[in-house]
Tab-separated table of C-alpha atoms in Angstrom:
chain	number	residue	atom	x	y	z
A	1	UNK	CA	-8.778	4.792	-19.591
A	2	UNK	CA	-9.787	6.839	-17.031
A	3	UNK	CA	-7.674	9.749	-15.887
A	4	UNK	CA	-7.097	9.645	-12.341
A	5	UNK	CA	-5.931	12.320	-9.801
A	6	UNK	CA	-3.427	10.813	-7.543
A	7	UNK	CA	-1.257	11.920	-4.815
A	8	UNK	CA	2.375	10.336	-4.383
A	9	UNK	CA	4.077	11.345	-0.997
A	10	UNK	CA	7.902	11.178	-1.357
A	11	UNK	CA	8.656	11.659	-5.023
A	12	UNK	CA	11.655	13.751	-6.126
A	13	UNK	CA	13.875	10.673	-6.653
A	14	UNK	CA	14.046	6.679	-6.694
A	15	UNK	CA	10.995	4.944	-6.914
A	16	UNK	CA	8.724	8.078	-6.289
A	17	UNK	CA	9.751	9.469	-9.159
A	18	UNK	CA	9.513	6.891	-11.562
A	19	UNK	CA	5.897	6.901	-10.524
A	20	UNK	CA	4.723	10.309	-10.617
A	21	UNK	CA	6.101	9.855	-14.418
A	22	UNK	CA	4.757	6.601	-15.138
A	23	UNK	CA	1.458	7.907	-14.070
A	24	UNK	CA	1.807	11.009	-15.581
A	25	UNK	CA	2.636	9.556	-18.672
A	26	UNK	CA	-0.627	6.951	-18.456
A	27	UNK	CA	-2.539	10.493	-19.044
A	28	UNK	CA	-3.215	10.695	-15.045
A	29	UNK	CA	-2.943	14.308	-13.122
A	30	UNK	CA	-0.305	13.693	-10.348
A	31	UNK	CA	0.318	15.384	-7.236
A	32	UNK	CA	3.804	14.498	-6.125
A	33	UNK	CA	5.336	15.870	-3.238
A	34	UNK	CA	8.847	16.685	-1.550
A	35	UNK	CA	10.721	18.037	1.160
A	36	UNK	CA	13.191	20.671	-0.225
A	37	UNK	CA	14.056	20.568	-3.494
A	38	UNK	CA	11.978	19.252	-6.197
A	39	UNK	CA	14.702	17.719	-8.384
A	40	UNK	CA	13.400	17.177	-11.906
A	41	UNK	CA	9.424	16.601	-11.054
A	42	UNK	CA	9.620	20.215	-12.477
A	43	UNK	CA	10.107	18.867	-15.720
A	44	UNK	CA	7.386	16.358	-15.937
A	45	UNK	CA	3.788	17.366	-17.784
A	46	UNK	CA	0.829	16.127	-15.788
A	47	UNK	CA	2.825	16.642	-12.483
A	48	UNK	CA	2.228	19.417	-9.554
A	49	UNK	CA	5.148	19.313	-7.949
A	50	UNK	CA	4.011	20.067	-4.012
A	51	UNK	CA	7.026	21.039	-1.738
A	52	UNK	CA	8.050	21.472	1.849
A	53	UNK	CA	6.007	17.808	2.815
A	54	UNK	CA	8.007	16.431	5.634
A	55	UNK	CA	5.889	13.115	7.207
A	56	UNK	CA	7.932	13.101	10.177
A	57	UNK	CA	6.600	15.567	11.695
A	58	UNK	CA	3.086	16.994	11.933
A	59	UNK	CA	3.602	20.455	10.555
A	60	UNK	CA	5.084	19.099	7.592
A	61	UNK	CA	1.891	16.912	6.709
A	62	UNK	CA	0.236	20.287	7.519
A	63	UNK	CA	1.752	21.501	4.255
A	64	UNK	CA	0.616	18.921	2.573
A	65	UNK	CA	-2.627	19.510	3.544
A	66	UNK	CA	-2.220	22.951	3.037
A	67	UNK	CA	-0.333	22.407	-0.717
A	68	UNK	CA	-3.696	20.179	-2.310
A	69	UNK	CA	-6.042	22.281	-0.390
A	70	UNK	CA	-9.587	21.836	-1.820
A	71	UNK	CA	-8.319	18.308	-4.440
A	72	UNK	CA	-10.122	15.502	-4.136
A	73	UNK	CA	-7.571	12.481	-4.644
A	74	UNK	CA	-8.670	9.112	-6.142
A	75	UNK	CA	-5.381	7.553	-4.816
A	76	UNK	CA	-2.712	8.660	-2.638
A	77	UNK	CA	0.599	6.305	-3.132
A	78	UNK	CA	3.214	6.850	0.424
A	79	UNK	CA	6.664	6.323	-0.764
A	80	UNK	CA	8.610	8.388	1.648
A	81	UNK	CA	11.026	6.461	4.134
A	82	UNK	CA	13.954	6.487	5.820
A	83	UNK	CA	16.297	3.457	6.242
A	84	UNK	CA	19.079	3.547	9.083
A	85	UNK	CA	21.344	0.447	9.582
A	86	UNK	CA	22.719	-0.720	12.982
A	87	UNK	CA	22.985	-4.106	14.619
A	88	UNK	CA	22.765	-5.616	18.625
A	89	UNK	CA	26.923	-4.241	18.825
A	90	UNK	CA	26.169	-1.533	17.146
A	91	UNK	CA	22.891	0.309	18.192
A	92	UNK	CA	21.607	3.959	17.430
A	93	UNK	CA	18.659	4.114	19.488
A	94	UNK	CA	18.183	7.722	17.846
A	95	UNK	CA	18.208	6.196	14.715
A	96	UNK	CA	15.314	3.589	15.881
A	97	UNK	CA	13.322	6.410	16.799
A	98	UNK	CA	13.756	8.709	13.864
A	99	UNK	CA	12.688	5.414	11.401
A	100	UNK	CA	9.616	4.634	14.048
A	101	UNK	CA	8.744	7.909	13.119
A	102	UNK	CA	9.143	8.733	9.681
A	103	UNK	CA	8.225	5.141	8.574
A	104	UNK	CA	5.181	4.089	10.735
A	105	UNK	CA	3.961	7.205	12.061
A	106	UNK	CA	4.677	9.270	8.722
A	107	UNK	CA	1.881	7.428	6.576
A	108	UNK	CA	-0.182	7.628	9.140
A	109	UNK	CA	0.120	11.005	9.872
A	110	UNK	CA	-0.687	11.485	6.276
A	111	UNK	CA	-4.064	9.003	6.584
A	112	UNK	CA	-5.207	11.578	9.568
A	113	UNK	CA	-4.889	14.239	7.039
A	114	UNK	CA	-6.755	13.567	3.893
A	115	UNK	CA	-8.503	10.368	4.409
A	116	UNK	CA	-11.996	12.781	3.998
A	117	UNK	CA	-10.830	14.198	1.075
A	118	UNK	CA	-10.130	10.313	-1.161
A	119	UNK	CA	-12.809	9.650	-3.069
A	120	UNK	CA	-15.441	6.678	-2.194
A	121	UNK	CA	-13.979	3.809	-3.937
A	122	UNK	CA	-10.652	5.251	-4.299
A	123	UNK	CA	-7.432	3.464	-2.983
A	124	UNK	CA	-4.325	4.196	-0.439
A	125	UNK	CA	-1.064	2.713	-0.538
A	126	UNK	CA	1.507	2.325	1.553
A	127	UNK	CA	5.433	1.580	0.433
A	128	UNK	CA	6.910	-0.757	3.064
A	129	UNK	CA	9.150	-3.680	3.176
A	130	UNK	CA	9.434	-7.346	3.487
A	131	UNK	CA	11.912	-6.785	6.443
A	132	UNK	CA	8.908	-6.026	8.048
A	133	UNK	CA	7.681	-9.412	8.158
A	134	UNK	CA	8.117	-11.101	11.316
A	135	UNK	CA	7.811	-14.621	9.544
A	136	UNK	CA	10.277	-14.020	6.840
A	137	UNK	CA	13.197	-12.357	9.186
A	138	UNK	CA	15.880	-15.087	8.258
A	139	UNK	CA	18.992	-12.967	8.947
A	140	UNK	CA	17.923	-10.712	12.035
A	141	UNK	CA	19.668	-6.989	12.517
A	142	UNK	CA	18.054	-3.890	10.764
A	143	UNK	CA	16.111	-3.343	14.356
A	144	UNK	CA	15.193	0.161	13.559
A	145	UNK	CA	13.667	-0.201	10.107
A	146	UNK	CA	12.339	-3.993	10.712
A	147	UNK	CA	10.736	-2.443	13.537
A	148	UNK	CA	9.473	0.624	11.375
A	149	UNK	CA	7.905	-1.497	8.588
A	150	UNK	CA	6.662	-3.723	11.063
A	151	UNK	CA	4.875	-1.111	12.899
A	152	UNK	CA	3.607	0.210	9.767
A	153	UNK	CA	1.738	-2.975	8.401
A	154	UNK	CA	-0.083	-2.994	11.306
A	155	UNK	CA	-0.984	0.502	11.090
A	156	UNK	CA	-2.084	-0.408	7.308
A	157	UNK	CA	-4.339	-2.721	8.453
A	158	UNK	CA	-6.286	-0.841	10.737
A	159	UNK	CA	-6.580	1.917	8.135
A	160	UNK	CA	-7.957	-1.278	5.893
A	161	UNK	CA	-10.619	-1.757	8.606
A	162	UNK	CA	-11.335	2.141	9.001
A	163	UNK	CA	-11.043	3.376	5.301
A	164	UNK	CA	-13.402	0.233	4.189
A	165	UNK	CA	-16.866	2.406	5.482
A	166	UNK	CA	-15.604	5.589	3.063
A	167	UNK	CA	-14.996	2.429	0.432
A	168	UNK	CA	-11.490	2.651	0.366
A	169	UNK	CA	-8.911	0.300	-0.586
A	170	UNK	CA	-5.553	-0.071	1.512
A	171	UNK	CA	-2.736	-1.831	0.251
A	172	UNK	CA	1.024	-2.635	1.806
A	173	UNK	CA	3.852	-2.622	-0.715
A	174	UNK	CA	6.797	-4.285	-0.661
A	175	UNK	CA	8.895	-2.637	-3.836
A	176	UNK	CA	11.264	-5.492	-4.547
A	177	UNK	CA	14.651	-4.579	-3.687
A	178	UNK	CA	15.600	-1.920	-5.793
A	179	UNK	CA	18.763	0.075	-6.710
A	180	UNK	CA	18.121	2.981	-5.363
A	181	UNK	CA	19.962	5.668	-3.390
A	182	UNK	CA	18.745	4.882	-0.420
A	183	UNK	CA	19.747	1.255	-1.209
A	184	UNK	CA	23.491	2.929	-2.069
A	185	UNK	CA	22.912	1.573	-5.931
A	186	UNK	CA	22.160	-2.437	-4.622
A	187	UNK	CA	19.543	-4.016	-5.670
A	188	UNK	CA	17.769	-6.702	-7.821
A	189	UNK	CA	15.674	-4.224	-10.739
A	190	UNK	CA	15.790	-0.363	-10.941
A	191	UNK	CA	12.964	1.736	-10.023
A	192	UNK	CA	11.377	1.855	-12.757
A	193	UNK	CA	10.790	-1.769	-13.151
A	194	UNK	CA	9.632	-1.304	-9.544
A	195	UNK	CA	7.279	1.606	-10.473
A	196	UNK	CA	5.441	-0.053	-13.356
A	197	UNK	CA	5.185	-3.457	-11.090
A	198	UNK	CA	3.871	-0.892	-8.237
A	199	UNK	CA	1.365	0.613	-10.305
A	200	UNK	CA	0.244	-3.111	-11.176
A	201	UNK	CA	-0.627	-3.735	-7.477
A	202	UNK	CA	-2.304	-0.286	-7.378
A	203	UNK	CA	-4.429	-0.684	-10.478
A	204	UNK	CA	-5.225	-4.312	-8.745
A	205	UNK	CA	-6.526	-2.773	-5.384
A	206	UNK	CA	-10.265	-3.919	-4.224
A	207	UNK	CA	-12.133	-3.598	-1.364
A	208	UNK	CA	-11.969	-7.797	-1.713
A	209	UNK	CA	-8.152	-7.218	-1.415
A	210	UNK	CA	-8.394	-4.388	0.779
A	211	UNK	CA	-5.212	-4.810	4.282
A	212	UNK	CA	-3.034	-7.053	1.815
A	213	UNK	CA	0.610	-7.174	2.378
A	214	UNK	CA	2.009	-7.503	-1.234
A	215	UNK	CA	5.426	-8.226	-3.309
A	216	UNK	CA	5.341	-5.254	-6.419
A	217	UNK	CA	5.658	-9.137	-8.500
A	218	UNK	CA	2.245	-10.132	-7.042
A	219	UNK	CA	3.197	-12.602	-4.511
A	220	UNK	CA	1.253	-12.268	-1.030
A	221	UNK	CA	4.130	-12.025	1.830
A	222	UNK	CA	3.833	-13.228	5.212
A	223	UNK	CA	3.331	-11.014	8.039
């Protein structure tokens, strides 16, 4: 195997974390970022734990930029999100904006940043959500974060179209629903069932594949 340097945005718990280990562990060097305290990536060999990263706003990608000055990334993996609820009785329209931001514009804040410094035939991933699919919204509500991962697809896809000249693979995640804290402990596997599946998808990335919208099982979801 190949050892890898990789970049995951969002890692100090859930399914970040589980991946900066897994790939840690796999003998890759990992970059993993967070916003203000590092929980236990300090503990983790192979890991360079890369704080203040906020991708809501652009001075906090500027520390990220700042934080791997000069590395040359083969993939960078986007995990961080936010997830809001409200409903048509209900509505936060602050809330909207806050997951429009950290959700679609985050990542590609974060693609504006370092897309010169991933390598030719390296890869960029994107953690979304199949509530952003427009064909498989059976159960409506969730406006801010449907919205958000909806937005953010389609911001993955151009950077498919874009990153392809550099010969770089773009792929959109969807991580299963997982029991996470974000998910307040519901879900259908833990993260790291989620991580290993994730880094599946990742190792499966190709310029053939490149602006695909997948399930962390493999299955191809509907936009």
């Amino acid at each position: 195997m190949t050892s890898r340097t990789i970049l995951v945005v969002g890692a100090n718990r859930g399914i970040g974390f589980e991946l900066a280990k897994q790939l840690s562990a796999a003998g890759h060097h990992v970059h993993a970022t967070y916003r203000t305290t590092p929980g236990e990536l300090e503990t983790l060999d192979g890991v360079t734990p890369v704080g203040g990263v906020d991708i809501g706003s652009d001075a906090g990608v500027a520390a990220l930029d700042k934080g791997t000055a000069g590395i040359a990334f083969d993939d960078v993996i986007v995990v961080s999100g936010v997830l809001r609820r409200g409903s048509l009785s209900e509505p936060n329209f602050d809330d909207v904006a806050l997951q429009l931001n950290v959700n679609s514009v985050g990542p590609l804040r974060v693609a504006v940043a370092l897309h010169g410094r991933i390598a030719q035939g390296g890869r960029f991933a994107i953690l979304t959500s199949r509530m952003g699919s427009i064909a498989d919204n059976g159960s409506g509500g969730m406006y801010g974060y449907r919205m958000s991962k909806a937005a953010v697809n389609a911001a993955g896809m151009s950077l498919a179209r874009d990153l392809a000249e550099q010969k770089i693979a773009v792929a959109l995640l969807h991580p299963g629903f997982v029991r996470t804290e974000m998910t307040g402990g519901n879900g259908h596997i833990d993260a790291d069932e989620s991580a290993r599946l994730l880094i599946e998808r990742v190792n499966g990335m190709t310029l053939e594949n490149t602006g695909t919208f997948w399930h962390a099982n493999g299955e191809v979801l509907p936009w």
